Amino acid sequence: MSEIPFKNPGWAGNVGEYDLTEEQVRGIDFVGVRPLEGGHAAGSATYPYMLEDKHPEAPLFEGPYEVRFQKILTRYPTKRAALLPALNLAQEIRGHISPQTMDRVGELLELSPAYVRGVATFYTMYNKRPVGRHLVQVCTNISCNLCGGQEVLDAFLEHTNTEVGETSADGTFTVIEAECLAGCGFPTCVQINSRYFENVTLEEVPKIVAHLRESGPATESLEGEE
Ligand code: FES
């Protein structure tokens, strides 16, 4: 393979000044060995999505999480400004943000339940109900759909034996449809927990599902990382 003059100029086909093959632009030279590892440097999110032993009634912000919660508070001028990262931390511990969790976070940040609910329900990245150990979000927006996003979604549903939004009987998977994940240059883009799997094809779906079934915890805890 010829030397790449610069990184990731975007797919221009075999015409134009770049004269790059699709493999050079979209292949492993740029996006790493994925999707099975899923950990390419371009992956989104840096915090663990949720703990393996998440429990909807787990104590909030105790032990190392209390330390992280206090660190979060030091980064913001007011308690109210710390609401989003506090909810992130709560979701990491409990797996989803229930109304009770919203109320507890509100108490800790001295915010009204209505205010916390207004914020938490605005953002789709906060799960408002329990999800499986692996939350699979398949983008079916324009770029991804032109490249088979709908078929990829259908394949994930088939191989996890679920309907959209349903959690598999063993609690391993919840598959949902996502709006644009901002990985439009690498369709179909799939976010699984906090990691991006890019250029996912129909053929790769069974391998990804099998890998996730065997892979144990959805993420490791980054205890004390905050
Ligand atoms: S359209 Fe799928 S990531 Fe943007």
Short mmCIF file of C-alpha atoms and ligand atoms in Angstrom, two decimals:
data_model
loop_
_atom_site.label_atom_id
_atom_site.label_comp_id
_atom_site.label_asym_id
_atom_site.label_seq_id
_atom_site.Cartn_x
_atom_site.Cartn_y
_atom_site.Cartn_z
CA MET A 1 0.00 0.00 0.00
CA SER A 2 1.38 3.39 -0.91
CA GLU A 3 2.30 5.86 1.77
CA ILE A 4 -0.60 7.96 2.98
CA PRO A 5 0.27 11.66 2.77
CA PHE A 6 -2.04 12.71 5.58
CA LYS A 7 -4.74 11.31 7.71
CA ASN A 8 -8.32 10.85 6.88
CA PRO A 9 -9.07 13.35 4.13
CA GLY A 10 -12.52 11.89 3.70
CA TRP A 11 -13.64 9.52 1.04
CA ALA A 12 -13.09 11.02 -2.41
CA GLY A 13 -13.15 7.83 -4.44
CA ASN A 14 -10.48 7.07 -6.96
CA VAL A 15 -10.76 10.44 -8.57
CA GLY A 16 -9.50 13.83 -7.61
CA GLU A 17 -6.21 14.88 -6.18
CA TYR A 18 -6.05 12.26 -3.44
CA ASP A 19 -6.24 9.20 -5.66
CA LEU A 20 -6.79 7.00 -2.63
CA THR A 21 -8.55 3.70 -2.56
CA GLU A 22 -11.55 3.24 -0.37
CA GLU A 23 -9.55 0.86 1.77
CA GLN A 24 -6.91 3.50 2.37
CA VAL A 25 -9.47 6.05 3.45
CA ARG A 26 -11.95 3.90 5.28
CA GLY A 27 -9.94 0.80 6.03
CA ILE A 28 -7.71 -0.26 8.86
CA ASP A 29 -5.07 2.36 8.14
CA PHE A 30 -7.40 4.96 9.49
CA VAL A 31 -9.87 3.34 11.80
CA GLY A 32 -7.70 0.69 13.41
CA VAL A 33 -8.57 -2.93 13.86
CA ARG A 34 -12.22 -2.73 14.46
CA PRO A 35 -14.96 -3.52 15.02
CA LEU A 36 -14.06 -6.33 17.41
CA GLU A 37 -11.78 -4.17 19.53
CA GLY A 38 -13.95 -1.13 19.07
CA GLY A 39 -11.41 1.08 20.75
CA HIS A 40 -10.15 3.29 17.96
CA ALA A 41 -8.77 6.64 19.01
CA ALA A 42 -11.69 8.34 17.29
CA GLY A 43 -14.13 6.54 19.56
CA SER A 44 -16.40 8.78 21.51
CA ALA A 45 -16.76 9.16 25.23
CA THR A 46 -14.10 8.68 27.80
CA TYR A 47 -16.06 7.64 30.81
CA PRO A 48 -17.33 4.15 31.44
CA TYR A 49 -20.90 3.77 30.39
CA MET A 50 -22.01 1.66 33.26
CA LEU A 51 -20.70 -0.89 35.66
CA GLU A 52 -21.12 -4.60 35.18
CA ASP A 53 -22.81 -4.94 38.54
CA LYS A 54 -24.99 -1.89 38.11
CA HIS A 55 -28.05 -1.97 40.24
CA PRO A 56 -30.97 0.43 40.01
CA GLU A 57 -30.94 0.86 43.78
CA ALA A 58 -27.19 0.90 44.35
CA PRO A 59 -26.09 3.61 46.76
CA LEU A 60 -25.19 6.77 44.95
CA PHE A 61 -21.81 8.33 45.37
CA GLU A 62 -20.35 6.24 48.14
CA GLY A 63 -16.73 5.19 48.58
CA PRO A 64 -14.72 5.98 45.44
CA TYR A 65 -17.83 7.45 43.84
CA GLU A 66 -18.14 9.92 46.66
CA VAL A 67 -14.56 11.01 45.85
CA ARG A 68 -15.43 11.38 42.19
CA PHE A 69 -18.62 13.23 42.99
CA GLN A 70 -16.74 15.69 45.17
CA LYS A 71 -14.13 16.18 42.45
CA ILE A 72 -16.88 16.95 39.96
CA LEU A 73 -18.24 19.60 42.31
CA THR A 74 -14.86 21.31 42.49
CA ARG A 75 -14.83 21.81 38.74
CA TYR A 76 -17.94 23.95 38.54
CA PRO A 77 -18.81 27.32 40.00
CA THR A 78 -22.21 26.15 41.25
CA LYS A 79 -23.79 22.84 42.18
CA ARG A 80 -26.34 23.31 39.45
CA ALA A 81 -23.59 23.43 36.82
CA ALA A 82 -22.42 19.99 37.93
CA LEU A 83 -25.74 18.35 37.10
CA LEU A 84 -24.79 16.65 33.82
CA PRO A 85 -21.61 14.94 35.07
CA ALA A 86 -23.40 14.00 38.29
CA LEU A 87 -26.10 12.29 36.24
CA ASN A 88 -23.39 10.57 34.18
CA LEU A 89 -21.89 9.19 37.34
CA ALA A 90 -25.30 8.09 38.63
CA GLN A 91 -25.97 6.24 35.38
CA GLU A 92 -22.61 4.57 35.55
CA ILE A 93 -23.52 3.20 38.96
CA ARG A 94 -27.21 2.41 38.48
CA GLY A 95 -27.38 1.77 34.75
CA HIS A 96 -30.22 4.14 34.18
CA ILE A 97 -31.65 7.34 35.59
CA SER A 98 -34.95 6.56 37.29
CA PRO A 99 -37.19 9.26 38.76
CA GLN A 100 -35.88 8.24 42.20
CA THR A 101 -32.32 8.70 41.01
CA MET A 102 -33.18 12.11 39.58
CA ASP A 103 -34.66 13.09 42.94
CA ARG A 104 -31.60 11.92 44.85
CA VAL A 105 -29.22 13.79 42.54
CA GLY A 106 -31.45 16.83 42.92
CA GLU A 107 -31.22 16.60 46.71
CA LEU A 108 -27.45 16.38 46.59
CA LEU A 109 -27.18 19.35 44.24
CA GLU A 110 -29.94 21.34 45.94
CA LEU A 111 -32.08 21.37 42.82
CA SER A 112 -35.80 20.82 42.50
CA PRO A 113 -37.02 17.47 41.17
CA ALA A 114 -38.69 19.27 38.28
CA TYR A 115 -35.44 20.93 37.25
CA VAL A 116 -33.50 17.66 37.29
CA ARG A 117 -36.25 15.88 35.39
CA GLY A 118 -36.31 18.61 32.77
CA VAL A 119 -32.59 18.17 32.15
CA ALA A 120 -32.41 14.38 32.36
CA THR A 121 -35.31 13.81 30.01
CA PHE A 122 -33.88 16.25 27.45
CA TYR A 123 -30.80 14.13 26.74
CA THR A 124 -31.15 10.76 25.08
CA MET A 125 -27.83 9.54 26.47
CA TYR A 126 -29.46 9.24 29.87
CA ASN A 127 -31.33 5.98 29.97
CA LYS A 128 -34.68 6.57 31.56
CA ARG A 129 -35.31 2.88 32.00
CA PRO A 130 -33.09 -0.17 32.50
CA VAL A 131 -31.04 -1.39 29.55
CA GLY A 132 -29.03 -4.52 28.92
CA ARG A 133 -25.35 -4.96 29.73
CA HIS A 134 -24.58 -3.88 26.18
CA LEU A 135 -26.56 -0.95 24.85
CA VAL A 136 -26.31 -1.10 21.05
CA GLN A 137 -27.24 2.13 19.30
CA VAL A 138 -27.39 1.82 15.53
CA CYS A 139 -27.41 5.03 13.52
CA THR A 140 -30.06 5.01 10.82
CA ASN A 141 -29.68 8.63 9.85
CA ILE A 142 -28.97 9.67 6.28
CA SER A 143 -25.32 8.76 5.72
CA CYS A 144 -25.57 5.49 7.58
CA ASN A 145 -28.89 4.59 6.02
CA LEU A 146 -27.50 5.11 2.54
CA CYS A 147 -24.84 2.57 3.47
CA GLY A 148 -27.19 -0.03 4.93
CA GLY A 149 -27.88 1.29 8.43
CA GLN A 150 -31.41 -0.10 8.48
CA GLU A 151 -30.15 -3.56 7.50
CA VAL A 152 -27.47 -3.36 10.17
CA LEU A 153 -30.12 -2.46 12.75
CA ASP A 154 -32.31 -5.34 11.62
CA ALA A 155 -29.34 -7.71 11.85
CA PHE A 156 -28.57 -6.63 15.42
CA LEU A 157 -32.20 -7.22 16.35
CA GLU A 158 -32.19 -10.62 14.71
CA HIS A 159 -28.94 -11.78 16.30
CA THR A 160 -29.86 -10.52 19.76
CA ASN A 161 -33.42 -11.82 19.37
CA THR A 162 -34.96 -8.54 20.47
CA GLU A 163 -37.28 -5.85 19.24
CA VAL A 164 -36.17 -2.22 19.14
CA GLY A 165 -35.78 -0.96 22.70
CA GLU A 166 -36.38 -4.36 24.26
CA THR A 167 -33.79 -6.02 26.50
CA SER A 168 -32.88 -9.60 25.67
CA ALA A 169 -34.11 -12.26 28.06
CA ASP A 170 -30.63 -12.80 29.50
CA GLY A 171 -30.16 -9.07 30.11
CA THR A 172 -27.21 -8.85 27.74
CA PHE A 173 -28.46 -6.61 24.95
CA THR A 174 -30.69 -3.67 24.31
CA VAL A 175 -30.70 -2.50 20.71
CA ILE A 176 -32.02 0.91 19.78
CA GLU A 177 -32.09 3.12 16.74
CA ALA A 178 -30.02 6.29 17.06
CA GLU A 179 -30.04 9.61 15.32
CA CYS A 180 -26.77 10.80 13.79
CA LEU A 181 -23.85 9.75 16.00
CA ALA A 182 -21.50 12.23 14.31
CA GLY A 183 -19.56 9.44 12.67
CA CYS A 184 -21.11 10.10 9.25
CA GLY A 185 -17.78 9.59 7.47
CA PHE A 186 -17.69 5.99 8.64
CA PRO A 187 -21.14 4.56 8.05
CA THR A 188 -22.73 2.52 9.41
CA CYS A 189 -21.80 3.87 12.80
CA VAL A 190 -22.84 1.88 15.86
CA GLN A 191 -22.29 2.96 19.43
CA ILE A 192 -22.04 0.09 21.87
CA ASN A 193 -21.89 1.35 25.43
CA SER A 194 -19.32 4.13 25.26
CA ARG A 195 -17.49 2.96 22.16
CA TYR A 196 -17.93 3.53 18.47
CA PHE A 197 -17.84 0.74 15.95
CA GLU A 198 -17.41 2.33 12.54
CA ASN A 199 -18.02 1.10 8.99
CA VAL A 200 -20.11 -1.74 10.37
CA THR A 201 -21.45 -4.01 7.67
CA LEU A 202 -24.22 -6.57 7.71
CA GLU A 203 -21.68 -9.39 7.63
CA GLU A 204 -19.89 -8.12 10.72
CA VAL A 205 -22.96 -8.01 12.96
CA PRO A 206 -22.94 -11.71 14.03
CA LYS A 207 -19.24 -11.46 14.87
CA ILE A 208 -19.77 -8.35 16.96
CA VAL A 209 -22.72 -9.89 18.81
CA ALA A 210 -20.75 -13.09 19.50
CA HIS A 211 -17.78 -11.03 20.70
CA LEU A 212 -19.98 -9.03 23.06
CA ARG A 213 -21.61 -12.16 24.45
CA GLU A 214 -18.20 -13.50 25.39
CA SER A 215 -16.62 -10.25 26.43
CA GLY A 216 -17.74 -10.08 30.04
CA PRO A 217 -18.22 -6.66 31.55
CA ALA A 218 -19.44 -3.91 29.29
CA THR A 219 -16.60 -1.75 30.51
CA GLU A 220 -14.09 -1.80 33.26
CA SER A 221 -14.60 0.60 36.10
CA LEU A 222 -12.34 3.61 35.92
CA GLU A 223 -12.42 3.96 39.64
CA GLY A 224 -10.72 7.11 40.79
CA GLU A 225 -10.10 8.32 37.26
CA GLU A 226 -12.08 11.48 37.55
S1 FES B 1 -25.60 9.64 9.74
FE1 FES B 1 -24.84 8.00 10.93
S2 FES B 1 -23.32 8.91 12.13
FE2 FES B 1 -24.15 10.57 11.03
#
